[in-house]
Coordinates of C-alpha atoms in Angstrom, one line a residue:
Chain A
X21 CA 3.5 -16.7 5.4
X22 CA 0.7 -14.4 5.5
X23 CA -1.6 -13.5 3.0
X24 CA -4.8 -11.6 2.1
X25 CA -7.8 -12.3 0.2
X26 CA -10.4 -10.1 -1.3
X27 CA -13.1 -11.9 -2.7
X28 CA -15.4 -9.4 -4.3
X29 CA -13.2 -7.9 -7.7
X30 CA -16.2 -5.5 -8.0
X31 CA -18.7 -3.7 -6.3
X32 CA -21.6 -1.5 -6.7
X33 CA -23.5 1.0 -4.3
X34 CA -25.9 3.4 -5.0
X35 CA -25.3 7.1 -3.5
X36 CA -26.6 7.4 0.1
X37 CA -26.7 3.7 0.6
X38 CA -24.2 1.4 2.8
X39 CA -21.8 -1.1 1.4
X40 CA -19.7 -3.6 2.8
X41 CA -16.3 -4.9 1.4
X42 CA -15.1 -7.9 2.3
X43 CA -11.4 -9.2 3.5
X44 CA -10.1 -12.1 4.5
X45 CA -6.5 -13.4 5.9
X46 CA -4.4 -16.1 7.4
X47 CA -1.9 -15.3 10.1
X48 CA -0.2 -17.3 12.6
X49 CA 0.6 -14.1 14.5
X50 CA -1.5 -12.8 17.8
X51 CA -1.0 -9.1 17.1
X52 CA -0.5 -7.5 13.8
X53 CA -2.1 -4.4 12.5
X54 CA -4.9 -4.5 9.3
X55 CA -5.4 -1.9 6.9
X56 CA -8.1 -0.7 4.0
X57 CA -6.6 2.0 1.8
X58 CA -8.1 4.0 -1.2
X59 CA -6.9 4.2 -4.6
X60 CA -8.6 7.0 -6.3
X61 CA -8.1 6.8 -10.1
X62 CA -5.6 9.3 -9.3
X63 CA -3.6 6.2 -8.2
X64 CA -3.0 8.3 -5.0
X65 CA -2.8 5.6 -2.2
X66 CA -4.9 6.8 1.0
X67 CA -4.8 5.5 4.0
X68 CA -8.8 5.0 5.2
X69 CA -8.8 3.1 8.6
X70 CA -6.7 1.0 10.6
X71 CA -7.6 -1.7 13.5
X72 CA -5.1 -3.0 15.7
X73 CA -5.3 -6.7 16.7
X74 CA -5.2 -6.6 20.5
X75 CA -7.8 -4.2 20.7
X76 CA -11.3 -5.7 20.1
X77 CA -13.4 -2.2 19.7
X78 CA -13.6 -1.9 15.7
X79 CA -12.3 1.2 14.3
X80 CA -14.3 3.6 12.4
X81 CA -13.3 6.8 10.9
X82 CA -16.5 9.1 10.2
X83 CA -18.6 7.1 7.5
X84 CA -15.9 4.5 7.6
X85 CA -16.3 1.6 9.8
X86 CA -14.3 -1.9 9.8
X87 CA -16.3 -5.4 11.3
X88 CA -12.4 -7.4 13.0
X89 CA -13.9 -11.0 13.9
X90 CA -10.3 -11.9 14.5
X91 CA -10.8 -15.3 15.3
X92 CA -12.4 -15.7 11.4
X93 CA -9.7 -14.0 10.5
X94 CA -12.3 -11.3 9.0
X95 CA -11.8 -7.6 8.3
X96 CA -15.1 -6.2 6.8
X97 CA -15.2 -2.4 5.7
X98 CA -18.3 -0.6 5.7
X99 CA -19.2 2.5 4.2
X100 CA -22.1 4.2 5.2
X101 CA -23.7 7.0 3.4
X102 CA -21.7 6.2 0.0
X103 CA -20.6 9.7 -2.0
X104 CA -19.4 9.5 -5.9
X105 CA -16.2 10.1 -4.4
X106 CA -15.9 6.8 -2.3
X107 CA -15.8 5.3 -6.4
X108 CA -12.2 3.6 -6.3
X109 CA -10.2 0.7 -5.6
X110 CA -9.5 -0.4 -1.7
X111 CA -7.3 -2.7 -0.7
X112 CA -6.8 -4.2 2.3
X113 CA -3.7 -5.2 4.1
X114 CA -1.8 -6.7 6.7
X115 CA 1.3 -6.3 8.7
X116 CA 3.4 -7.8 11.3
X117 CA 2.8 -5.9 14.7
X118 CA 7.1 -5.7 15.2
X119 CA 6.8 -4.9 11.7
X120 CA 9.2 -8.3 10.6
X121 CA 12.3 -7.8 9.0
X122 CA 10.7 -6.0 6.3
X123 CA 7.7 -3.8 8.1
X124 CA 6.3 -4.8 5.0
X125 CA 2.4 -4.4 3.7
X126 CA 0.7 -7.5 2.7
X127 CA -1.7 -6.6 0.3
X128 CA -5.1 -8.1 -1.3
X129 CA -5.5 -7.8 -5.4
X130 CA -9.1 -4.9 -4.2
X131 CA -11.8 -4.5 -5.0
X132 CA -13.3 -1.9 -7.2
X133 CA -16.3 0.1 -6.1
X134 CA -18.5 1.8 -8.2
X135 CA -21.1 4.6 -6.7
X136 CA -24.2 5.2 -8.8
X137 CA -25.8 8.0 -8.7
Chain B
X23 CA 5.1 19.4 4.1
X24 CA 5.2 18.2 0.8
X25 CA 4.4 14.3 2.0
X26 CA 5.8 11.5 -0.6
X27 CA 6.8 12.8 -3.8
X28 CA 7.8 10.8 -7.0
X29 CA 9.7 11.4 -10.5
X30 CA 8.4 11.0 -13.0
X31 CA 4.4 10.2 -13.5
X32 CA 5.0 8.5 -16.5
X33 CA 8.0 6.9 -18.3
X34 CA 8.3 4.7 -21.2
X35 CA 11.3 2.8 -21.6
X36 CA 12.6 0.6 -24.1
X37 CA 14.1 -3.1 -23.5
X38 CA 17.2 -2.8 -22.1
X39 CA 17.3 0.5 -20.9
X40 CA 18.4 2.0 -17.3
X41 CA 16.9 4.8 -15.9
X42 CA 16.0 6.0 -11.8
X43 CA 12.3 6.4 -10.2
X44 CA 13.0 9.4 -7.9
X45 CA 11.3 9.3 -4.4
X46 CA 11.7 11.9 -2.0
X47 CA 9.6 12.7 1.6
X48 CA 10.1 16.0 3.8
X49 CA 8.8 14.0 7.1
X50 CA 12.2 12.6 8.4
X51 CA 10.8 9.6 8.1
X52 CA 13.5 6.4 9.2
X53 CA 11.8 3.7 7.1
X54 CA 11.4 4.0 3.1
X55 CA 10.6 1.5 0.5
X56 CA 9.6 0.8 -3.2
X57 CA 6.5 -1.5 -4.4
X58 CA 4.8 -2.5 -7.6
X59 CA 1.7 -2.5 -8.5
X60 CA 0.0 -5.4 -11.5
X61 CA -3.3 -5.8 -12.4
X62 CA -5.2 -8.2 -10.6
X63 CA -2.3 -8.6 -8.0
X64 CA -2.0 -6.6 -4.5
X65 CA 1.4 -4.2 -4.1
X66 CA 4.5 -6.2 -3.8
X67 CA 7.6 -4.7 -1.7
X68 CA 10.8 -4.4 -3.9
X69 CA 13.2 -3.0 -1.4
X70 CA 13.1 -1.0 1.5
X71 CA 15.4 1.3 3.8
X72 CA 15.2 1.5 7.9
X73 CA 17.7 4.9 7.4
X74 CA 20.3 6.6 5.6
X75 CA 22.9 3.9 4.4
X76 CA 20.4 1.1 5.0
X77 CA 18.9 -1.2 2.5
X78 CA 17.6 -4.4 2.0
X79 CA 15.8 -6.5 -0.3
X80 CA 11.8 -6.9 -1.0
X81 CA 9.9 -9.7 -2.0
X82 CA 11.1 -9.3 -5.8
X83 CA 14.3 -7.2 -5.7
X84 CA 15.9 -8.8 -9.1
X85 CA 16.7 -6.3 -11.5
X86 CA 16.5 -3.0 -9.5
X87 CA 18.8 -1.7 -7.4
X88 CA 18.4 1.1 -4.3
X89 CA 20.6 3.7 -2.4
X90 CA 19.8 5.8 0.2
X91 CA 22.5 8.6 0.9
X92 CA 20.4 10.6 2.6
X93 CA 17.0 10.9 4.9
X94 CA 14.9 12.7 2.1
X95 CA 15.6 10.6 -1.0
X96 CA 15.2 6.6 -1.7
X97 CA 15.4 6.1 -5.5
X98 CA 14.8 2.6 -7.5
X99 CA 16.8 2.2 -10.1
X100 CA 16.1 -0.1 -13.5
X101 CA 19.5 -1.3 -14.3
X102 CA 18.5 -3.0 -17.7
X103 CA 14.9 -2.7 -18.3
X104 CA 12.7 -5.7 -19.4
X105 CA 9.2 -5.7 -20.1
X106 CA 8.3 -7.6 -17.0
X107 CA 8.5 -4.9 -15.4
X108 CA 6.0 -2.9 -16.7
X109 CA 4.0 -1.5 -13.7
X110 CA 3.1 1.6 -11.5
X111 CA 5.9 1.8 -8.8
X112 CA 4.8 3.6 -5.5
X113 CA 7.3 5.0 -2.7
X114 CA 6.3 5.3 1.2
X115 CA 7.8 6.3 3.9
X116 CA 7.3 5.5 7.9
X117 CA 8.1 7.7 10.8
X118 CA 10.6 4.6 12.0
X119 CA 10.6 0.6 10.9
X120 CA 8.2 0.1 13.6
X121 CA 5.5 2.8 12.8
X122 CA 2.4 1.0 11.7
X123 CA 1.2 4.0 9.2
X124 CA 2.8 4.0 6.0
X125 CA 2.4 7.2 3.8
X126 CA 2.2 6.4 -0.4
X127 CA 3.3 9.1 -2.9
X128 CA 1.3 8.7 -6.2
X129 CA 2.9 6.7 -8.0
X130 CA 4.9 6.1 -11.2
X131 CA 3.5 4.1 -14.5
X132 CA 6.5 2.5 -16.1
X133 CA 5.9 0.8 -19.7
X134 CA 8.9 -0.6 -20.8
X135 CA 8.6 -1.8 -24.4

């Protein structure tokens, strides 16, 4: 089965400076698809970036960039330029690249970033 | 579009009660499904839908129950409330069971007493 760790419960950034959140997994699958979301304290689940297996270019999404070292089985997220309103919990996650009998997420437990100002 | 919408934000229940978390998405996405949220743990999938008249369960399906009737609506239902599962439930919807994008509505915190 897979599974996802998150190692860091909390973070902390100041405004304007660059963080990186860490995220680990274990697979026995060759493609799959990996995940960060945002959970605002408005619980609102947001989808920030997503990084295909079979392609090695990492993805990046504006101020939003991910380090895939897929054969550590490592999905780093960076955030560059940090804004008071990157504060909230990300998770990352995992699926099956067919999706599995489920197409279900496989979530870590996040981490919680705080952005000082 | 209105994207993933869910009724009620809050709810309180007491042991033993029923009651239906509402989830409805304007997308015509296929794919639906219901997860829970507990501190210090990731989402876990409850049950899930690939289309109208389709359902199967989760990872921890016991004591709730789904339909799905129609495209638009996937609602959980609590047949006999415990305490265990106070949580915040979240709904999302894909285009199709293969669609690598999920999309979350906001979520419902359920305290069940």
């Amino acid at each position: 089965a897979q599974t996802v760790t998150q190692s860091q419960p909390e973070m902390s950034v100041q405004e304007a400076e660059t963080v990186t959140l860490s995220c680990t997994y274990d697979t026995s699958e060759s493609d799959y698809y990996l995940f960060w979301y945002k959970q605002p304290p408005s619980r609102q689940m947001i989808l920030v970036i997503r990084q295909e297996a079979y392609k090695q270019q990492n993805a990046t999404e504006n101020r939003f960039s991910v380090n895939f070292q897929k054969a550590a089985k490592s999905f780093s997220l960076k955030i560059s330029d940090s804004q008071l309103g990157d504060a909230a919990m990300y998770f990352c996650a995992y699926r099956s690249f067919g999706g599995g009998a489920t197409n279900k997420l496989i979530f870590g437990t996040g981490t919680l970033l705080a952005v000082q100002p | 579009n209105a994207g993933v919408t869910q009724t009620p934000k809050f709810q309180v229940l007491k042991t033993g009660q029923s009651m239906t978390l509402q989830c409805a998405q304007d997308m015509n996405h296929e794919y639906m499904s219901w997860y829970r949220q507990d501190p210090g743990m990731g989402l876990r999938l409850i049950h899930y839908s690939v289309g109208a008249g389709i359902t199967d369960q989760g990872e921890v399906p016991n004591g709730y129950n789904v339909s799905r009737s129609t495209t638009e609506d996937f609602p959980l239902r609590l047949l006999s409330a415990a305490p265990s599962q106070t949580s915040v439930y979240f709904c999302a919807s894909s285009y199709s069971w293969g669609s690598d994008t999920q999309y979350f509505g906001p979520g419902t915190r359920l305290t069940v007493l």
